Amino acid sequence: MENVFDYEDIQLIPAKCVVKSRSECDTTVTFGGHTFNLPVVPANMQTIIDEKIARHLAEKNYFYIMHRFEPETRIDFIRDMQKDGLIASISVGVKEDEYSFVKQLADKQLIPEFITIDIAHGHSEAVINIIRHIKKHLPESFVIAGNVGTPEAVRELEHAGADATKVGIGPGKVCITKMKTGFGTGGWQLAALKWCAKAASKPIIADGGIRTHGDIAKSIRFGASMVMIGSLFAGHEESPGKTVEEDGKRYKEYFGSASEFQKGEKKNVEGKKMYVEHKGSLNDTLTEMRQDLQSAISYAGGAELQGIRYVDYVVVKNSIFNGDQAY
Ligand SMILES: NC(=O)C1=CN([C@@H]2O[C@H](COP(=O)(O)OP(=O)(O)OC[C@H]3O[C@@H](n4cnc5c(N)ncnc54)[C@H](OP(=O)(O)O)[C@@H]3O)[C@@H](O)[C@H]2O)C=CC1
Ligand SMILES: Nc1nc2c(ncn2[C@@H]2O[C@H](COP(=O)(O)O)[C@@H](O)[C@H]2O)c(=O)[nH]1
C-alpha cells in the first residue's frame, strides 16, 4: 500500500469561505436514519460512557453507544430509553450468550435502534455469524460491525448484513495491540480509513487515534461518517473513570476494554490504564467540538459537513507511534 500516513501527517488545504459566520456551518449528520448534532460518538468503553451519560447524550441529540460490560442491564436500559422516547444503542460481543440475548430481545419485541458488535478482530466468522443472527431476529436494528482495518473486511461484513463498519485496529490511546502483536492500523489509521472507505458501500466509523478536534475533520475528509473517540472524552467531571488527585491536580482513570483492569485477569491483555487530566464538563467539550468543526467546514469552503469531503490535502511528515507509549 502506497501513501501511508496518520492524522498528524496531514494538513487539509483551505478553500474560499462561503459563509459570513462559522455559526452558519451545519455539523449535523444523518446516520442510521437519525440526525445527530455531531459526527462524533464517545467510545463504548466503561471509563467513557455509562447509562447516565448515554441518556444525557440521547436527550441532547448526540449519538451514543452504550458499552457491553454490564450485560445484565441491557434489557432494562433499552426499555427505559425507549419508554422516554430516546434511541437505544447497545453493544454486543460474539460469545454464545449473545445469541440467546438477541433472541430474547426479539421475543420481547424490544428492538434497539442501534446494535454495535464490539470485538477486537472483527474480520472473522464469529462476527459474520452474529451479524446474520441479529439481522434474522432484529432486522430493523441498525448493525455496526467491527473492528476492522482492511477493505476486504469492510466488504465481507457489509455483505453479511452490517449497516456500517468500524475501522481501527490498535490506534487507540490505551491500546497496546501494536506492541503486543505487531498488527494493526496504529501509526497509519488515517490511511487505513481512506483505503477502507474506498471499498465501503455503507457508512464507516473511524475508531481510535483522535488526539485533537482537527482529527475529526480529517476523518470526515478521508471517508468517515462518524468518529469514535475515547481519550478525549475520558477526563470529564461526568466520566465514569475514578478521579484521583496528585500534587493538587485532578486526573481521571482511563483503561482499555482489553486491559487487565477491565478483564479482571491477565489473559490476552491488549490494553493499558492511564490517567488523563481532569478537564471540566462534557457539555463544554461537545460545544468546543462543534465550534471547531464549524470552523473546519468554513475552511473547507462549505456550509455543511460534506464540504470537508472534497478538500485537498498535503502529507507533511510521517511518524509511527502517534505519540503513544506502551506503559
Ligand atoms: N479496536 C481495537 O483495536 C481493539 C479493541 N479491543 C477491545 O477490547 C474488548 C475485548 O475485545 P475481544 O477480546 O475481542 O472480546 P471478547 O473477549 O468478547 O472476545 C472475542 C472472541 O473472539 C475470539 N478471538 C479470536 N482471535 C481474537 C483476537 N485476535 N482478538 C480478540 N478475540 C479473538 C476470542 O476468543 P479467545 O479469547 O479465546 O481468543 C473470543 O471468543 C472489546 O471491547 C474491543 O473493542 C481490544 C483489542 C483491540
Ligand atoms: N487495542 C485496544 N484498543 C482498545 C482497547 N480498549 C478500547 N480500544 C479502542 O480504542 C478506541 C479509543 O481510542 P482513543 O484513541 O480515542 O482513546 C476505542 O473506541 C476502541 O476501539 C484495548 O484495551 N485495546
PDB file of N, CA, C and O in Angstrom, residues 159-221:
ATOM      1  N   HIS A 159     -21.391  -7.376   3.322  1.00  0.00           N
ATOM      2  CA  HIS A 159     -22.066  -8.447   2.595  1.00  0.00           C
ATOM      3  C   HIS A 159     -22.869  -9.340   3.545  1.00  0.00           C
ATOM      4  O   HIS A 159     -23.955  -9.819   3.219  1.00  0.00           O
ATOM      5  N   ALA A 160     -22.347  -9.512   4.763  1.00  0.00           N
ATOM      6  CA  ALA A 160     -23.048 -10.352   5.755  1.00  0.00           C
ATOM      7  C   ALA A 160     -24.288  -9.640   6.312  1.00  0.00           C
ATOM      8  O   ALA A 160     -25.114 -10.260   6.976  1.00  0.00           O
ATOM      9  N   GLY A 161     -24.386  -8.306   6.061  1.00  0.00           N
ATOM     10  CA  GLY A 161     -25.582  -7.592   6.521  1.00  0.00           C
ATOM     11  C   GLY A 161     -25.302  -6.386   7.402  1.00  0.00           C
ATOM     12  O   GLY A 161     -26.245  -5.696   7.819  1.00  0.00           O
ATOM     13  N   ALA A 162     -24.030  -6.124   7.708  1.00  0.00           N
ATOM     14  CA  ALA A 162     -23.721  -4.952   8.555  1.00  0.00           C
ATOM     15  C   ALA A 162     -24.182  -3.682   7.847  1.00  0.00           C
ATOM     16  O   ALA A 162     -24.018  -3.542   6.635  1.00  0.00           O
ATOM     17  N   ASP A 163     -24.749  -2.751   8.619  1.00  0.00           N
ATOM     18  CA  ASP A 163     -25.214  -1.485   8.056  1.00  0.00           C
ATOM     19  C   ASP A 163     -24.112  -0.427   8.092  1.00  0.00           C
ATOM     20  O   ASP A 163     -24.212   0.604   7.438  1.00  0.00           O
ATOM     21  N   ALA A 164     -23.104  -0.670   8.910  1.00  0.00           N
ATOM     22  CA  ALA A 164     -21.938   0.223   8.971  1.00  0.00           C
ATOM     23  C   ALA A 164     -20.782  -0.597   9.528  1.00  0.00           C
ATOM     24  O   ALA A 164     -21.006  -1.592  10.236  1.00  0.00           O
ATOM     25  N   THR A 165     -19.562  -0.187   9.204  1.00  0.00           N
ATOM     26  CA  THR A 165     -18.407  -0.890   9.760  1.00  0.00           C
ATOM     27  C   THR A 165     -17.549   0.103  10.527  1.00  0.00           C
ATOM     28  O   THR A 165     -17.546   1.296  10.240  1.00  0.00           O
ATOM     29  N   LYS A 166     -16.811  -0.427  11.501  1.00  0.00           N
ATOM     30  CA  LYS A 166     -15.982   0.423  12.356  1.00  0.00           C
ATOM     31  C   LYS A 166     -14.519   0.057  12.080  1.00  0.00           C
ATOM     32  O   LYS A 166     -14.130  -1.105  12.195  1.00  0.00           O
ATOM     33  N   VAL A 167     -13.745   1.078  11.716  1.00  0.00           N
ATOM     34  CA  VAL A 167     -12.362   0.861  11.273  1.00  0.00           C
ATOM     35  C   VAL A 167     -11.372   1.342  12.336  1.00  0.00           C
ATOM     36  O   VAL A 167     -11.467   2.480  12.799  1.00  0.00           O
ATOM     37  N   GLY A 168     -10.433   0.473  12.692  1.00  0.00           N
ATOM     38  CA  GLY A 168      -9.393   0.843  13.647  1.00  0.00           C
ATOM     39  C   GLY A 168      -8.973  -0.347  14.476  1.00  0.00           C
ATOM     40  O   GLY A 168      -9.702  -0.791  15.354  1.00  0.00           O
ATOM     41  N   ILE A 169      -7.804  -0.860  14.162  1.00  0.00           N
ATOM     42  CA  ILE A 169      -7.245  -1.964  14.956  1.00  0.00           C
ATOM     43  C   ILE A 169      -5.971  -1.432  15.600  1.00  0.00           C
ATOM     44  O   ILE A 169      -4.939  -1.315  14.933  1.00  0.00           O
ATOM     45  N   GLY A 170      -6.062  -1.055  16.835  1.00  0.00           N
ATOM     46  CA  GLY A 170      -4.852  -0.679  17.555  1.00  0.00           C
ATOM     47  C   GLY A 170      -4.398   0.759  17.540  1.00  0.00           C
ATOM     48  O   GLY A 170      -3.320   1.037  18.063  1.00  0.00           O
ATOM     49  N   PRO A 171      -5.161   1.737  17.026  1.00  0.00           N
ATOM     50  CA  PRO A 171      -4.649   3.112  17.096  1.00  0.00           C
ATOM     51  C   PRO A 171      -4.996   3.832  18.393  1.00  0.00           C
ATOM     52  O   PRO A 171      -4.599   4.976  18.603  1.00  0.00           O
ATOM     53  N   GLY A 172      -5.749   3.168  19.272  1.00  0.00           N
ATOM     54  CA  GLY A 172      -6.275   3.820  20.477  1.00  0.00           C
ATOM     55  C   GLY A 172      -5.190   4.225  21.470  1.00  0.00           C
ATOM     56  O   GLY A 172      -4.112   3.640  21.526  1.00  0.00           O
ATOM     57  N   LYS A 173      -5.533   5.207  22.285  1.00  0.00           N
ATOM     58  CA  LYS A 173      -4.593   5.761  23.270  1.00  0.00           C
ATOM     59  C   LYS A 173      -4.200   4.731  24.337  1.00  0.00           C
ATOM     60  O   LYS A 173      -3.077   4.744  24.820  1.00  0.00           O
ATOM     61  N   VAL A 174      -5.136   3.869  24.720  1.00  0.00           N
ATOM     62  CA  VAL A 174      -4.797   2.865  25.741  1.00  0.00           C
ATOM     63  C   VAL A 174      -4.607   1.482  25.116  1.00  0.00           C
ATOM     64  O   VAL A 174      -4.628   0.466  25.792  1.00  0.00           O
ATOM     65  N   CYS A 175      -4.378   1.508  23.818  1.00  0.00           N
ATOM     66  CA  CYS A 175      -4.194   0.251  23.082  1.00  0.00           C
ATOM     67  C   CYS A 175      -2.724  -0.165  23.082  1.00  0.00           C
ATOM     68  O   CYS A 175      -1.846   0.680  22.895  1.00  0.00           O
ATOM     69  N   ILE A 176      -2.473  -1.444  23.290  1.00  0.00           N
ATOM     70  CA  ILE A 176      -1.096  -1.924  23.156  1.00  0.00           C
ATOM     71  C   ILE A 176      -1.029  -3.086  22.155  1.00  0.00           C
ATOM     72  O   ILE A 176      -0.051  -3.825  22.115  1.00  0.00           O
ATOM     73  N   THR A 177      -2.080  -3.225  21.351  1.00  0.00           N
ATOM     74  CA  THR A 177      -2.126  -4.305  20.353  1.00  0.00           C
ATOM     75  C   THR A 177      -0.911  -4.256  19.428  1.00  0.00           C
ATOM     76  O   THR A 177      -0.289  -5.282  19.131  1.00  0.00           O
ATOM     77  N   LYS A 178      -0.569  -3.039  19.014  1.00  0.00           N
ATOM     78  CA  LYS A 178       0.546  -2.938  18.065  1.00  0.00           C
ATOM     79  C   LYS A 178       1.856  -3.430  18.686  1.00  0.00           C
ATOM     80  O   LYS A 178       2.680  -4.046  18.008  1.00  0.00           O
ATOM     81  N   MET A 179       2.043  -3.171  19.984  1.00  0.00           N
ATOM     82  CA  MET A 179       3.271  -3.636  20.650  1.00  0.00           C
ATOM     83  C   MET A 179       3.203  -5.127  20.952  1.00  0.00           C
ATOM     84  O   MET A 179       4.196  -5.834  20.878  1.00  0.00           O
ATOM     85  N   LYS A 180       2.020  -5.603  21.348  1.00  0.00           N
ATOM     86  CA  LYS A 180       1.895  -6.995  21.798  1.00  0.00           C
ATOM     87  C   LYS A 180       1.846  -7.979  20.632  1.00  0.00           C
ATOM     88  O   LYS A 180       2.245  -9.129  20.767  1.00  0.00           O
ATOM     89  N   THR A 181       1.307  -7.529  19.475  1.00  0.00           N
ATOM     90  CA  THR A 181       1.103  -8.486  18.376  1.00  0.00           C
ATOM     91  C   THR A 181       1.797  -8.105  17.075  1.00  0.00           C
ATOM     92  O   THR A 181       1.957  -8.943  16.194  1.00  0.00           O
ATOM     93  N   GLY A 182       2.191  -6.853  16.950  1.00  0.00           N
ATOM     94  CA  GLY A 182       2.798  -6.413  15.693  1.00  0.00           C
ATOM     95  C   GLY A 182       1.781  -6.069  14.622  1.00  0.00           C
ATOM     96  O   GLY A 182       2.147  -5.677  13.513  1.00  0.00           O
ATOM     97  N   PHE A 183       0.489  -6.184  14.944  1.00  0.00           N
ATOM     98  CA  PHE A 183      -0.548  -5.948  13.925  1.00  0.00           C
ATOM     99  C   PHE A 183      -1.335  -4.668  14.182  1.00  0.00           C
ATOM    100  O   PHE A 183      -1.419  -4.200  15.320  1.00  0.00           O
ATOM    101  N   GLY A 184      -1.941  -4.167  13.118  1.00  0.00           N
ATOM    102  CA  GLY A 184      -2.918  -3.102  13.311  1.00  0.00           C
ATOM    103  C   GLY A 184      -2.740  -1.898  12.415  1.00  0.00           C
ATOM    104  O   GLY A 184      -1.882  -1.868  11.530  1.00  0.00           O
ATOM    105  N   THR A 185      -3.575  -0.909  12.682  1.00  0.00           N
ATOM    106  CA  THR A 185      -3.571   0.331  11.902  1.00  0.00           C
ATOM    107  C   THR A 185      -2.957   1.478  12.713  1.00  0.00           C
ATOM    108  O   THR A 185      -3.065   2.639  12.316  1.00  0.00           O
ATOM    109  N   GLY A 186      -2.349   1.155  13.847  1.00  0.00           N
ATOM    110  CA  GLY A 186      -1.680   2.156  14.686  1.00  0.00           C
ATOM    111  C   GLY A 186      -0.547   2.783  13.895  1.00  0.00           C
ATOM    112  O   GLY A 186       0.324   2.083  13.384  1.00  0.00           O
ATOM    113  N   GLY A 187      -0.544   4.124  13.790  1.00  0.00           N
ATOM    114  CA  GLY A 187       0.505   4.805  13.039  1.00  0.00           C
ATOM    115  C   GLY A 187       0.106   5.089  11.608  1.00  0.00           C
ATOM    116  O   GLY A 187       0.739   5.904  10.933  1.00  0.00           O
ATOM    117  N   TRP A 188      -0.953   4.409  11.121  1.00  0.00           N
ATOM    118  CA  TRP A 188      -1.442   4.701   9.753  1.00  0.00           C
ATOM    119  C   TRP A 188      -2.968   4.599   9.690  1.00  0.00           C
ATOM    120  O   TRP A 188      -3.556   4.304   8.664  1.00  0.00           O
ATOM    121  N   GLN A 189      -3.620   4.903  10.805  1.00  0.00           N
ATOM    122  CA  GLN A 189      -5.070   4.793  10.911  1.00  0.00           C
ATOM    123  C   GLN A 189      -5.780   5.615   9.835  1.00  0.00           C
ATOM    124  O   GLN A 189      -6.759   5.166   9.234  1.00  0.00           O
ATOM    125  N   LEU A 190      -5.268   6.818   9.571  1.00  0.00           N
ATOM    126  CA  LEU A 190      -5.977   7.679   8.609  1.00  0.00           C
ATOM    127  C   LEU A 190      -5.874   7.099   7.188  1.00  0.00           C
ATOM    128  O   LEU A 190      -6.834   7.145   6.417  1.00  0.00           O
ATOM    129  N   ALA A 191      -4.712   6.524   6.880  1.00  0.00           N
ATOM    130  CA  ALA A 191      -4.553   5.902   5.559  1.00  0.00           C
ATOM    131  C   ALA A 191      -5.425   4.654   5.460  1.00  0.00           C
ATOM    132  O   ALA A 191      -6.032   4.376   4.418  1.00  0.00           O
ATOM    133  N   ALA A 192      -5.522   3.900   6.557  1.00  0.00           N
ATOM    134  CA  ALA A 192      -6.374   2.705   6.568  1.00  0.00           C
ATOM    135  C   ALA A 192      -7.838   3.106   6.362  1.00  0.00           C
ATOM    136  O   ALA A 192      -8.581   2.448   5.629  1.00  0.00           O
ATOM    137  N   LEU A 193      -8.217   4.211   6.994  1.00  0.00           N
ATOM    138  CA  LEU A 193      -9.587   4.714   6.837  1.00  0.00           C
ATOM    139  C   LEU A 193      -9.854   5.046   5.366  1.00  0.00           C
ATOM    140  O   LEU A 193     -10.892   4.678   4.800  1.00  0.00           O
ATOM    141  N   LYS A 194      -8.903   5.727   4.755  1.00  0.00           N
ATOM    142  CA  LYS A 194      -9.058   6.104   3.343  1.00  0.00           C
ATOM    143  C   LYS A 194      -9.231   4.849   2.476  1.00  0.00           C
ATOM    144  O   LYS A 194     -10.105   4.774   1.613  1.00  0.00           O
ATOM    145  N   TRP A 195      -8.393   3.877   2.752  1.00  0.00           N
ATOM    146  CA  TRP A 195      -8.370   2.621   1.996  1.00  0.00           C
ATOM    147  C   TRP A 195      -9.713   1.880   2.169  1.00  0.00           C
ATOM    148  O   TRP A 195     -10.312   1.397   1.212  1.00  0.00           O
ATOM    149  N   CYS A 196     -10.176   1.811   3.411  1.00  0.00           N
ATOM    150  CA  CYS A 196     -11.441   1.105   3.702  1.00  0.00           C
ATOM    151  C   CYS A 196     -12.637   1.862   3.116  1.00  0.00           C
ATOM    152  O   CYS A 196     -13.576   1.250   2.589  1.00  0.00           O
ATOM    153  N   ALA A 197     -12.592   3.192   3.213  1.00  0.00           N
ATOM    154  CA  ALA A 197     -13.734   3.994   2.744  1.00  0.00           C
ATOM    155  C   ALA A 197     -13.938   3.834   1.242  1.00  0.00           C
ATOM    156  O   ALA A 197     -15.063   3.879   0.753  1.00  0.00           O
ATOM    157  N   LYS A 198     -12.835   3.641   0.527  1.00  0.00           N
ATOM    158  CA  LYS A 198     -12.932   3.445  -0.924  1.00  0.00           C
ATOM    159  C   LYS A 198     -13.730   2.194  -1.247  1.00  0.00           C
ATOM    160  O   LYS A 198     -14.435   2.131  -2.247  1.00  0.00           O
ATOM    161  N   ALA A 199     -13.603   1.184  -0.386  1.00  0.00           N
ATOM    162  CA  ALA A 199     -14.258  -0.098  -0.648  1.00  0.00           C
ATOM    163  C   ALA A 199     -15.685  -0.140  -0.102  1.00  0.00           C
ATOM    164  O   ALA A 199     -16.478  -0.988  -0.493  1.00  0.00           O
ATOM    165  N   ALA A 200     -15.985   0.778   0.807  1.00  0.00           N
ATOM    166  CA  ALA A 200     -17.271   0.695   1.521  1.00  0.00           C
ATOM    167  C   ALA A 200     -18.438   1.162   0.659  1.00  0.00           C
ATOM    168  O   ALA A 200     -18.309   2.102  -0.125  1.00  0.00           O
ATOM    169  N   SER A 201     -19.570   0.483   0.831  1.00  0.00           N
ATOM    170  CA  SER A 201     -20.791   0.973   0.171  1.00  0.00           C
ATOM    171  C   SER A 201     -21.781   1.474   1.223  1.00  0.00           C
ATOM    172  O   SER A 201     -22.883   1.890   0.910  1.00  0.00           O
ATOM    173  N   LYS A 202     -21.375   1.372   2.491  1.00  0.00           N
ATOM    174  CA  LYS A 202     -22.208   1.831   3.605  1.00  0.00           C
ATOM    175  C   LYS A 202     -21.323   2.711   4.503  1.00  0.00           C
ATOM    176  O   LYS A 202     -20.104   2.750   4.322  1.00  0.00           O
ATOM    177  N   PRO A 203     -21.914   3.374   5.507  1.00  0.00           N
ATOM    178  CA  PRO A 203     -21.104   4.284   6.333  1.00  0.00           C
ATOM    179  C   PRO A 203     -19.973   3.584   7.104  1.00  0.00           C
ATOM    180  O   PRO A 203     -20.077   2.415   7.447  1.00  0.00           O
ATOM    181  N   ILE A 204     -18.955   4.398   7.369  1.00  0.00           N
ATOM    182  CA  ILE A 204     -17.807   3.916   8.153  1.00  0.00           C
ATOM    183  C   ILE A 204     -17.651   4.779   9.399  1.00  0.00           C
ATOM    184  O   ILE A 204     -17.819   5.998   9.350  1.00  0.00           O
ATOM    185  N   ILE A 205     -17.330   4.118  10.517  1.00  0.00           N
ATOM    186  CA  ILE A 205     -16.957   4.851  11.739  1.00  0.00           C
ATOM    187  C   ILE A 205     -15.446   4.725  11.884  1.00  0.00           C
ATOM    188  O   ILE A 205     -14.908   3.606  11.892  1.00  0.00           O
ATOM    189  N   ALA A 206     -14.761   5.862  11.970  1.00  0.00           N
ATOM    190  CA  ALA A 206     -13.320   5.863  12.246  1.00  0.00           C
ATOM    191  C   ALA A 206     -13.164   5.721  13.756  1.00  0.00           C
ATOM    192  O   ALA A 206     -13.734   6.515  14.504  1.00  0.00           O
ATOM    193  N   ASP A 207     -12.415   4.725  14.205  1.00  0.00           N
ATOM    194  CA  ASP A 207     -12.339   4.458  15.651  1.00  0.00           C
ATOM    195  C   ASP A 207     -10.902   4.419  16.151  1.00  0.00           C
ATOM    196  O   ASP A 207     -10.145   3.503  15.838  1.00  0.00           O
ATOM    197  N   GLY A 208     -10.566   5.416  16.983  1.00  0.00           N
ATOM    198  CA  GLY A 208      -9.270   5.406  17.664  1.00  0.00           C
ATOM    199  C   GLY A 208      -8.262   6.337  17.016  1.00  0.00           C
ATOM    200  O   GLY A 208      -8.284   6.576  15.808  1.00  0.00           O
ATOM    201  N   GLY A 209      -7.390   6.907  17.870  1.00  0.00           N
ATOM    202  CA  GLY A 209      -6.290   7.727  17.368  1.00  0.00           C
ATOM    203  C   GLY A 209      -6.612   9.202  17.241  1.00  0.00           C
ATOM    204  O   GLY A 209      -5.772   9.979  16.810  1.00  0.00           O
ATOM    205  N   ILE A 210      -7.826   9.605  17.631  1.00  0.00           N
ATOM    206  CA  ILE A 210      -8.181  11.031  17.555  1.00  0.00           C
ATOM    207  C   ILE A 210      -7.523  11.728  18.749  1.00  0.00           C
ATOM    208  O   ILE A 210      -7.796  11.398  19.900  1.00  0.00           O
ATOM    209  N   ARG A 211      -6.648  12.677  18.470  1.00  0.00           N
ATOM    210  CA  ARG A 211      -5.928  13.382  19.543  1.00  0.00           C
ATOM    211  C   ARG A 211      -6.292  14.858  19.614  1.00  0.00           C
ATOM    212  O   ARG A 211      -5.993  15.522  20.603  1.00  0.00           O
ATOM    213  N   THR A 212      -6.857  15.376  18.541  1.00  0.00           N
ATOM    214  CA  THR A 212      -7.246  16.789  18.517  1.00  0.00           C
ATOM    215  C   THR A 212      -8.577  16.897  17.783  1.00  0.00           C
ATOM    216  O   THR A 212      -8.954  15.990  17.033  1.00  0.00           O
ATOM    217  N   HIS A 213      -9.257  18.015  17.955  1.00  0.00           N
ATOM    218  CA  HIS A 213     -10.549  18.177  17.274  1.00  0.00           C
ATOM    219  C   HIS A 213     -10.369  18.240  15.755  1.00  0.00           C
ATOM    220  O   HIS A 213     -11.259  17.853  15.002  1.00  0.00           O
ATOM    221  N   GLY A 214      -9.198  18.722  15.322  1.00  0.00           N
ATOM    222  CA  GLY A 214      -8.931  18.757  13.880  1.00  0.00           C
ATOM    223  C   GLY A 214      -8.929  17.364  13.269  1.00  0.00           C
ATOM    224  O   GLY A 214      -9.217  17.192  12.071  1.00  0.00           O
ATOM    225  N   ASP A 215      -8.621  16.352  14.093  1.00  0.00           N
ATOM    226  CA  ASP A 215      -8.608  14.972  13.574  1.00  0.00           C
ATOM    227  C   ASP A 215     -10.018  14.508  13.191  1.00  0.00           C
ATOM    228  O   ASP A 215     -10.175  13.578  12.394  1.00  0.00           O
ATOM    229  N   ILE A 216     -11.032  15.145  13.777  1.00  0.00           N
ATOM    230  CA  ILE A 216     -12.414  14.781  13.398  1.00  0.00           C
ATOM    231  C   ILE A 216     -12.639  15.206  11.942  1.00  0.00           C
ATOM    232  O   ILE A 216     -13.130  14.425  11.120  1.00  0.00           O
ATOM    233  N   ALA A 217     -12.237  16.436  11.640  1.00  0.00           N
ATOM    234  CA  ALA A 217     -12.389  16.928  10.257  1.00  0.00           C
ATOM    235  C   ALA A 217     -11.584  16.054   9.293  1.00  0.00           C
ATOM    236  O   ALA A 217     -12.059  15.710   8.205  1.00  0.00           O
ATOM    237  N   LYS A 218     -10.377  15.668   9.709  1.00  0.00           N
ATOM    238  CA  LYS A 218      -9.548  14.823   8.831  1.00  0.00           C
ATOM    239  C   LYS A 218     -10.227  13.473   8.589  1.00  0.00           C
ATOM    240  O   LYS A 218     -10.180  12.927   7.485  1.00  0.00           O
ATOM    241  N   SER A 219     -10.867  12.936   9.619  1.00  0.00           N
ATOM    242  CA  SER A 219     -11.573  11.654   9.456  1.00  0.00           C
ATOM    243  C   SER A 219     -12.693  11.783   8.430  1.00  0.00           C
ATOM    244  O   SER A 219     -12.899  10.893   7.601  1.00  0.00           O
ATOM    245  N   ILE A 220     -13.419  12.900   8.511  1.00  0.00           N
ATOM    246  CA  ILE A 220     -14.516  13.128   7.551  1.00  0.00           C
ATOM    247  C   ILE A 220     -13.922  13.218   6.143  1.00  0.00           C
ATOM    248  O   ILE A 220     -14.433  12.614   5.197  1.00  0.00           O
ATOM    249  N   ARG A 221     -12.824  13.959   6.019  1.00  0.00           N
ATOM    250  CA  ARG A 221     -12.178  14.102   4.696  1.00  0.00           C
ATOM    251  C   ARG A 221     -11.817  12.740   4.096  1.00  0.00           C
ATOM    252  O   ARG A 221     -11.927  12.517   2.900  1.00  0.00           O
TER     253      ARG A 221
END
